[in-house]
Tab-separated table of C-alpha atoms in Angstrom:
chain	number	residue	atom	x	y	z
A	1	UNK	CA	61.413	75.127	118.457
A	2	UNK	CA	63.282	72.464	116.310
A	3	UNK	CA	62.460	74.616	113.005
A	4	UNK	CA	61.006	73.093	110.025
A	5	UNK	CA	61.715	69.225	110.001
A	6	UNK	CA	62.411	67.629	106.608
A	7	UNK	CA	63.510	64.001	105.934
A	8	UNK	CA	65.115	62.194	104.602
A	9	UNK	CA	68.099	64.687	103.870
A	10	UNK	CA	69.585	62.513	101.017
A	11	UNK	CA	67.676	60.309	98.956
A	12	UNK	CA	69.206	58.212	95.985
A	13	UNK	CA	67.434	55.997	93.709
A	14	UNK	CA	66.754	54.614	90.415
A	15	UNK	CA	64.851	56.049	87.656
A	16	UNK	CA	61.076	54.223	88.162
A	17	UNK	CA	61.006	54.135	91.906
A	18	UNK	CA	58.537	55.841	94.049
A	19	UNK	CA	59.965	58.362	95.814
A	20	UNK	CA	58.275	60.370	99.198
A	21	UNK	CA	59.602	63.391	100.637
A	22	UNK	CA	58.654	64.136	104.327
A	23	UNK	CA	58.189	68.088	106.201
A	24	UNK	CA	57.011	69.092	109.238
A	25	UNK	CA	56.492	72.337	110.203
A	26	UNK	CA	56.590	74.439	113.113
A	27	UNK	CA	53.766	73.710	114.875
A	28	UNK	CA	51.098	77.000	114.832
A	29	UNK	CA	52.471	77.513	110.977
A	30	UNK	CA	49.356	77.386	109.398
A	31	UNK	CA	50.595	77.577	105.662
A	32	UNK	CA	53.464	75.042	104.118
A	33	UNK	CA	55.063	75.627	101.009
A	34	UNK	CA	57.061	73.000	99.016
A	35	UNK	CA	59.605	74.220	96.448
A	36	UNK	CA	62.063	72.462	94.148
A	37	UNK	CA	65.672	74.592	93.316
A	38	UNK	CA	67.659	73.579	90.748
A	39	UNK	CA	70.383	75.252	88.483
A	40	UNK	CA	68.331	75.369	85.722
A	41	UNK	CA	65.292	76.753	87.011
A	42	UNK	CA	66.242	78.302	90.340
A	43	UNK	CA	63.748	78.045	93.104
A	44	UNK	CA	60.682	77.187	91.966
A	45	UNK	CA	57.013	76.861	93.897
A	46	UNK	CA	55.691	73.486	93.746
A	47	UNK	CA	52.149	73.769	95.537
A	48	UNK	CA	51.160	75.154	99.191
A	49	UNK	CA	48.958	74.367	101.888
A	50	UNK	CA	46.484	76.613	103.615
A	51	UNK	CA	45.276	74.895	106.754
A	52	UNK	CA	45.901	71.837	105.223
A	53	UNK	CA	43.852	72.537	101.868
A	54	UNK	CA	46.254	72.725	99.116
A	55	UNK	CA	45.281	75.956	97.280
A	56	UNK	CA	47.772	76.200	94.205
A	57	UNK	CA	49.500	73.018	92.924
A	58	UNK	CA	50.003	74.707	89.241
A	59	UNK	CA	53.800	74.565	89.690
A	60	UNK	CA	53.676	70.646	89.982
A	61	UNK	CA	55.471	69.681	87.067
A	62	UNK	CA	53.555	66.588	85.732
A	63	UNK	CA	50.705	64.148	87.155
A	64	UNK	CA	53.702	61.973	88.620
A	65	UNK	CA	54.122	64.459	91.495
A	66	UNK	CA	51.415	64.673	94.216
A	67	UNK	CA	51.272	66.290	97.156
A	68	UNK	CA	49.207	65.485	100.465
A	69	UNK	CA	49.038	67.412	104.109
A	70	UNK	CA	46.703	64.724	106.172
A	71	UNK	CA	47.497	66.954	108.953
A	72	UNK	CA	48.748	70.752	110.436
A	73	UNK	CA	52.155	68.810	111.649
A	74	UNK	CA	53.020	66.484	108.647
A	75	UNK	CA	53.251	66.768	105.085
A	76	UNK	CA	54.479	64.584	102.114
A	77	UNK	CA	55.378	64.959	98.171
A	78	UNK	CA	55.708	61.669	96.664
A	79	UNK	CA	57.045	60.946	92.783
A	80	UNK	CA	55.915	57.707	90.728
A	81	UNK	CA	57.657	56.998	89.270
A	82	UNK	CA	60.620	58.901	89.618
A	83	UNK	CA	62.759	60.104	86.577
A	84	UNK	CA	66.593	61.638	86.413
A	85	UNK	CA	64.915	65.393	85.476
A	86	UNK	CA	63.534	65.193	89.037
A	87	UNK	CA	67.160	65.014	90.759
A	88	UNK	CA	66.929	68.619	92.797
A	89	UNK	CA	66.653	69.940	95.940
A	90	UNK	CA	63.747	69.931	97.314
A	91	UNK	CA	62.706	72.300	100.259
A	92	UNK	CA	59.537	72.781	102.714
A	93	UNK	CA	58.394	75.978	104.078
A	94	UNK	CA	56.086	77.466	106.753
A	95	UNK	CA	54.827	80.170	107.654
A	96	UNK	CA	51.569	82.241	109.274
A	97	UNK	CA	48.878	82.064	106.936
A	98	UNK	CA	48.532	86.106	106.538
A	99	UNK	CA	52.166	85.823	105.343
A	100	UNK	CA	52.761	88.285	107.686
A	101	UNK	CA	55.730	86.376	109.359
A	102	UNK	CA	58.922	85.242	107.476
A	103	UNK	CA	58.692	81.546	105.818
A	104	UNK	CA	61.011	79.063	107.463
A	105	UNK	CA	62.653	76.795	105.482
A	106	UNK	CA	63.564	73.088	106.182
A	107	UNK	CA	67.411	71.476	105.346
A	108	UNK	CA	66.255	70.623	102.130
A	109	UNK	CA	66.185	66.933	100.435
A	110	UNK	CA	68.755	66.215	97.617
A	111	UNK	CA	67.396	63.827	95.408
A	112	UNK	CA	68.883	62.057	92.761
A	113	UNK	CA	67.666	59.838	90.403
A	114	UNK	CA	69.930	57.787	88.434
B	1	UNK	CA	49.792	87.338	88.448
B	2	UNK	CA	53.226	87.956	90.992
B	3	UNK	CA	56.758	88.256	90.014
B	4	UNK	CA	60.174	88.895	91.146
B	5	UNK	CA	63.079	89.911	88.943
B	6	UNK	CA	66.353	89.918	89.833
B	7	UNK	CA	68.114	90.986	87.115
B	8	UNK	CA	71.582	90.687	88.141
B	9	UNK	CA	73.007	87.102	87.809
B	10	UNK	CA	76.373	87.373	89.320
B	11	UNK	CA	78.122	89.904	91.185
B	12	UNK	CA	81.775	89.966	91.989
B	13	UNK	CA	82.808	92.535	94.452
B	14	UNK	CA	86.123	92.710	96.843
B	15	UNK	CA	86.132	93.280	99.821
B	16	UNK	CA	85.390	96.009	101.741
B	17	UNK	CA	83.642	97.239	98.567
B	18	UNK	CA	79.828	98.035	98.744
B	19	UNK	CA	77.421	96.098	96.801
B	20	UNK	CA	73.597	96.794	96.162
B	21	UNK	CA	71.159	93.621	94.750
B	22	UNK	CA	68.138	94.998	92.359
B	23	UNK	CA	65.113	93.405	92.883
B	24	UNK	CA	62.037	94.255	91.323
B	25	UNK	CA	58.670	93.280	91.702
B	26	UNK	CA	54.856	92.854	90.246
B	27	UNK	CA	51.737	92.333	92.083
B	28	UNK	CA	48.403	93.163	91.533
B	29	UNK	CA	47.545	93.123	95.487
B	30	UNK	CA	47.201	95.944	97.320
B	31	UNK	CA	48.807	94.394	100.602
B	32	UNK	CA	51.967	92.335	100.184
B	33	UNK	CA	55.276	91.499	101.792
B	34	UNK	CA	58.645	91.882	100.111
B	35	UNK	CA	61.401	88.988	101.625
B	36	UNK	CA	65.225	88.805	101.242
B	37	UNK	CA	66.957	85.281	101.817
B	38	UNK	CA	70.356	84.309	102.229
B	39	UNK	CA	71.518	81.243	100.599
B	40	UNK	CA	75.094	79.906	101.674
B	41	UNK	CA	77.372	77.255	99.901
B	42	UNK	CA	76.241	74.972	102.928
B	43	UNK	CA	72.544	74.816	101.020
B	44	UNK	CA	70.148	76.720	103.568
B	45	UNK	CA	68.074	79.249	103.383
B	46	UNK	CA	68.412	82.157	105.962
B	47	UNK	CA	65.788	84.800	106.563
B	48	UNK	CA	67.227	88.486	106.476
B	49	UNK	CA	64.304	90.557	106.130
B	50	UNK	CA	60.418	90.842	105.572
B	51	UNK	CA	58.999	94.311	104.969
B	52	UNK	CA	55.279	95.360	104.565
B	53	UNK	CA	53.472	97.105	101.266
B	54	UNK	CA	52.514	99.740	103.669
B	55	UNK	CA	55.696	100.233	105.382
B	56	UNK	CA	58.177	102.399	102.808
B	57	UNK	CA	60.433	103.309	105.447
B	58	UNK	CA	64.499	102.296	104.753
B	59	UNK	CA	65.861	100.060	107.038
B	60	UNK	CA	69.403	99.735	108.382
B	61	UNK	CA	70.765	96.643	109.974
B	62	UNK	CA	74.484	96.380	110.670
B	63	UNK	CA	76.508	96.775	107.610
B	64	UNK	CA	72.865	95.492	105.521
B	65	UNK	CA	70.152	98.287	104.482
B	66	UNK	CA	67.252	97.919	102.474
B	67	UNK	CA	65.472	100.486	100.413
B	68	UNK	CA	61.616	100.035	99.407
B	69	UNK	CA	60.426	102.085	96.288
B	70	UNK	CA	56.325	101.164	95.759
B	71	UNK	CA	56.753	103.959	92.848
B	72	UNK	CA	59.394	101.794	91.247
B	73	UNK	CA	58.272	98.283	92.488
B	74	UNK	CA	61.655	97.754	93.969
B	75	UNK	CA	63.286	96.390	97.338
B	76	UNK	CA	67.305	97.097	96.777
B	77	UNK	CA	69.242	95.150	99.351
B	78	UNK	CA	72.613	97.091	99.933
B	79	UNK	CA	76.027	95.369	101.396
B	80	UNK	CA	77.986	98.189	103.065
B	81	UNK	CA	82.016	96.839	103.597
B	82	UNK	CA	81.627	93.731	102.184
B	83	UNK	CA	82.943	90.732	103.584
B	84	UNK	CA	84.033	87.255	102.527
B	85	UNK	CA	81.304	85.696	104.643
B	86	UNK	CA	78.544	87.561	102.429
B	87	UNK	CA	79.924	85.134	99.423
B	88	UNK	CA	76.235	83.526	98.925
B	89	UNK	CA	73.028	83.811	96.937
B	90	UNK	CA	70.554	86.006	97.614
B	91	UNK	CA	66.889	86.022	96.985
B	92	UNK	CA	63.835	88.453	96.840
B	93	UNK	CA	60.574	87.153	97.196
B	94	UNK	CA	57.251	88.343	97.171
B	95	UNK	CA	53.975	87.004	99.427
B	96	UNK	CA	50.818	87.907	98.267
B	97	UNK	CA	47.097	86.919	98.330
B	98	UNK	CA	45.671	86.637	95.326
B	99	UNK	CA	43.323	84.269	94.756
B	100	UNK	CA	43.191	84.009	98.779
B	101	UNK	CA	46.289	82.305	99.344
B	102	UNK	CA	49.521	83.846	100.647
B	103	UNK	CA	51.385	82.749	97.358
B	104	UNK	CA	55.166	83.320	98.355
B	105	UNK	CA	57.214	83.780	94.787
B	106	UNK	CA	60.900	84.054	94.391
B	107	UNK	CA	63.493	85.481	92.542
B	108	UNK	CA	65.727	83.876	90.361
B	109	UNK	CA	68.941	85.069	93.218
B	110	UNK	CA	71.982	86.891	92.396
B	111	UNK	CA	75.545	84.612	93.078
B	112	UNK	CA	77.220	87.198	95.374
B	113	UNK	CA	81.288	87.090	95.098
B	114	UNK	CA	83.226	88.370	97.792
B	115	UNK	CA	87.256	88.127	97.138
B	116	UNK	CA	90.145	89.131	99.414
C-alpha cells in the first residue's frame, strides 16, 4: 500500500492566489482528516470526512477555506484567496471509521504564501 | 467536548537517561482511543501506539512503555535509555465519537531533546 498520497509537497505562491491541496487515502480508509500544524498553534483539526460526508468543519479558519471529498479515493482543500497567515503545513489523514485503527498521515504540504 | 494536554513543552534529557511524556485527557465518551505519534525533524508523522478506553493494561515495547490511568485521564509515554534518535516531538491524541464522528484531537507535543 503506497500510504496516504498528498500533493503537491511544496507549494509557493502569492498572497491572492487560489490555492488546492490534494490527499488520497488508503483505499478501504473510510474517514480522512485534514489538519494544519504550525508553530503557533501546533496541530490543529481542520474538518473530516466520514464516508465522504464532511461531519465537523468547525476548525476551518475562515469562509476562504473549503473542503470537498467527491469521492472515497480523493480529497481536496482549496484557499481563495490565499493570505501569508495561511503559510503551514498542511497534512491528510485516514483512518477506519470506528477509529479503531491508527490514522495514517500523508508527507504533508508546506505552503507558503508570500 | 475532547481534549488533550500535554503539559510539558520541552524536555531535555541525555542520554541514556529515562524520560516519561504526561499526557492528559478529557472526553465525555464512554469508548475512546488514546494515540501517541512521533514527529521527527524530517516533518512526518509516525504512529507508535493506539490503546483502547477499555483496555488499562501497561504496555511495554522495546525500550518504550506506556501507562493508561482512566482514574486520572492519563496515557504517560515512558523512554527507557534514551537515545539520540528519540530527539523528536511527540504527540497524544484522542479519537472519539461524539456527535457520531470519530473526531481525532491532538496534543499540543512535547520537543523531546536527546544530547550525547
Amino acid at each position: 500500500d503506497a500510504g496516504v498520497i498528498q500533493s503537491p509537497r511544496h507549494e509557493v505562491t502569492e498572497m491572492g492566489q487560489e490555492v488546492t491541496l490534494r490527499c488520497k487515502p488508503i483505499s478501504g480508509h473510510n474517514s480522512l482528516f485534514w489538519y494544519r500544524q504550525t508553530m503557533m498553534r501546533g496541530l490543529e483539526l481542520l474538518i473530516y470526512f466520514n464516508n465522504n460526508v464532511p461531519i465537523d468543519d468547525s476548525g476551518m479558519p475562515e469562509d476562504r477555506f473549503s473542503a470537498k471529498m467527491p469521492n472515497a479515493s480523493f480529497s481536496t482543500l482549496k484557499i481563495q484567496p490565499s493570505e501569508p497567515r495561511d503559510s503551514a503545513v498542511y497534512f491528510c489523514a485516514s483512518s477506519s471509521i470506528q477509529g479503531s485503527t491508527e490514522a495514517f498521515f500523508g508527507q504533508g504540504t508546506r505552503l507558503t504564501v508570500v | 467536548a475532547q481534549k488533550v494536554t500535554q503539559a510539558q513543552t520541552e524536555i531535555s534529557v541525555v542520554e541514556k537517561e529515562d524520560v516519561t511524556l504526561d499526557c492528559v485527557y478529557e472526553t465525555r465518551d464512554t469508548t475512546y482511543y488514546l494515540f501517541w505519534y512521533k514527529q521527527p525533524p524530517s516533518g512526518e508523522l509516525v504512529f507508535l501506539i493506539r490503546r483502547n478506553s477499555f483496555d488499562e493494561q501497561n504496555e511495554i515495547s522495546g525500550r518504550y512503555s506506556w501507562n493508561f490511568q482512566k482514574s486520572t485521564s492519563s496515557f504517560n509515554f515512558t523512554i527507557t535509555a534514551s537515545q539520540v534518535v528519540d530527539s523528536a516531538v511527540y504527540f497524544c491524541a484522542l479519537s472519539g465519537f461524539t456527535g457520531g464522528g470519530n473526531k481525532l484531537t491532538f496534543g499540543t507535543g512535547t520537543q523531546l531533546k536527546v544530547e550525547l
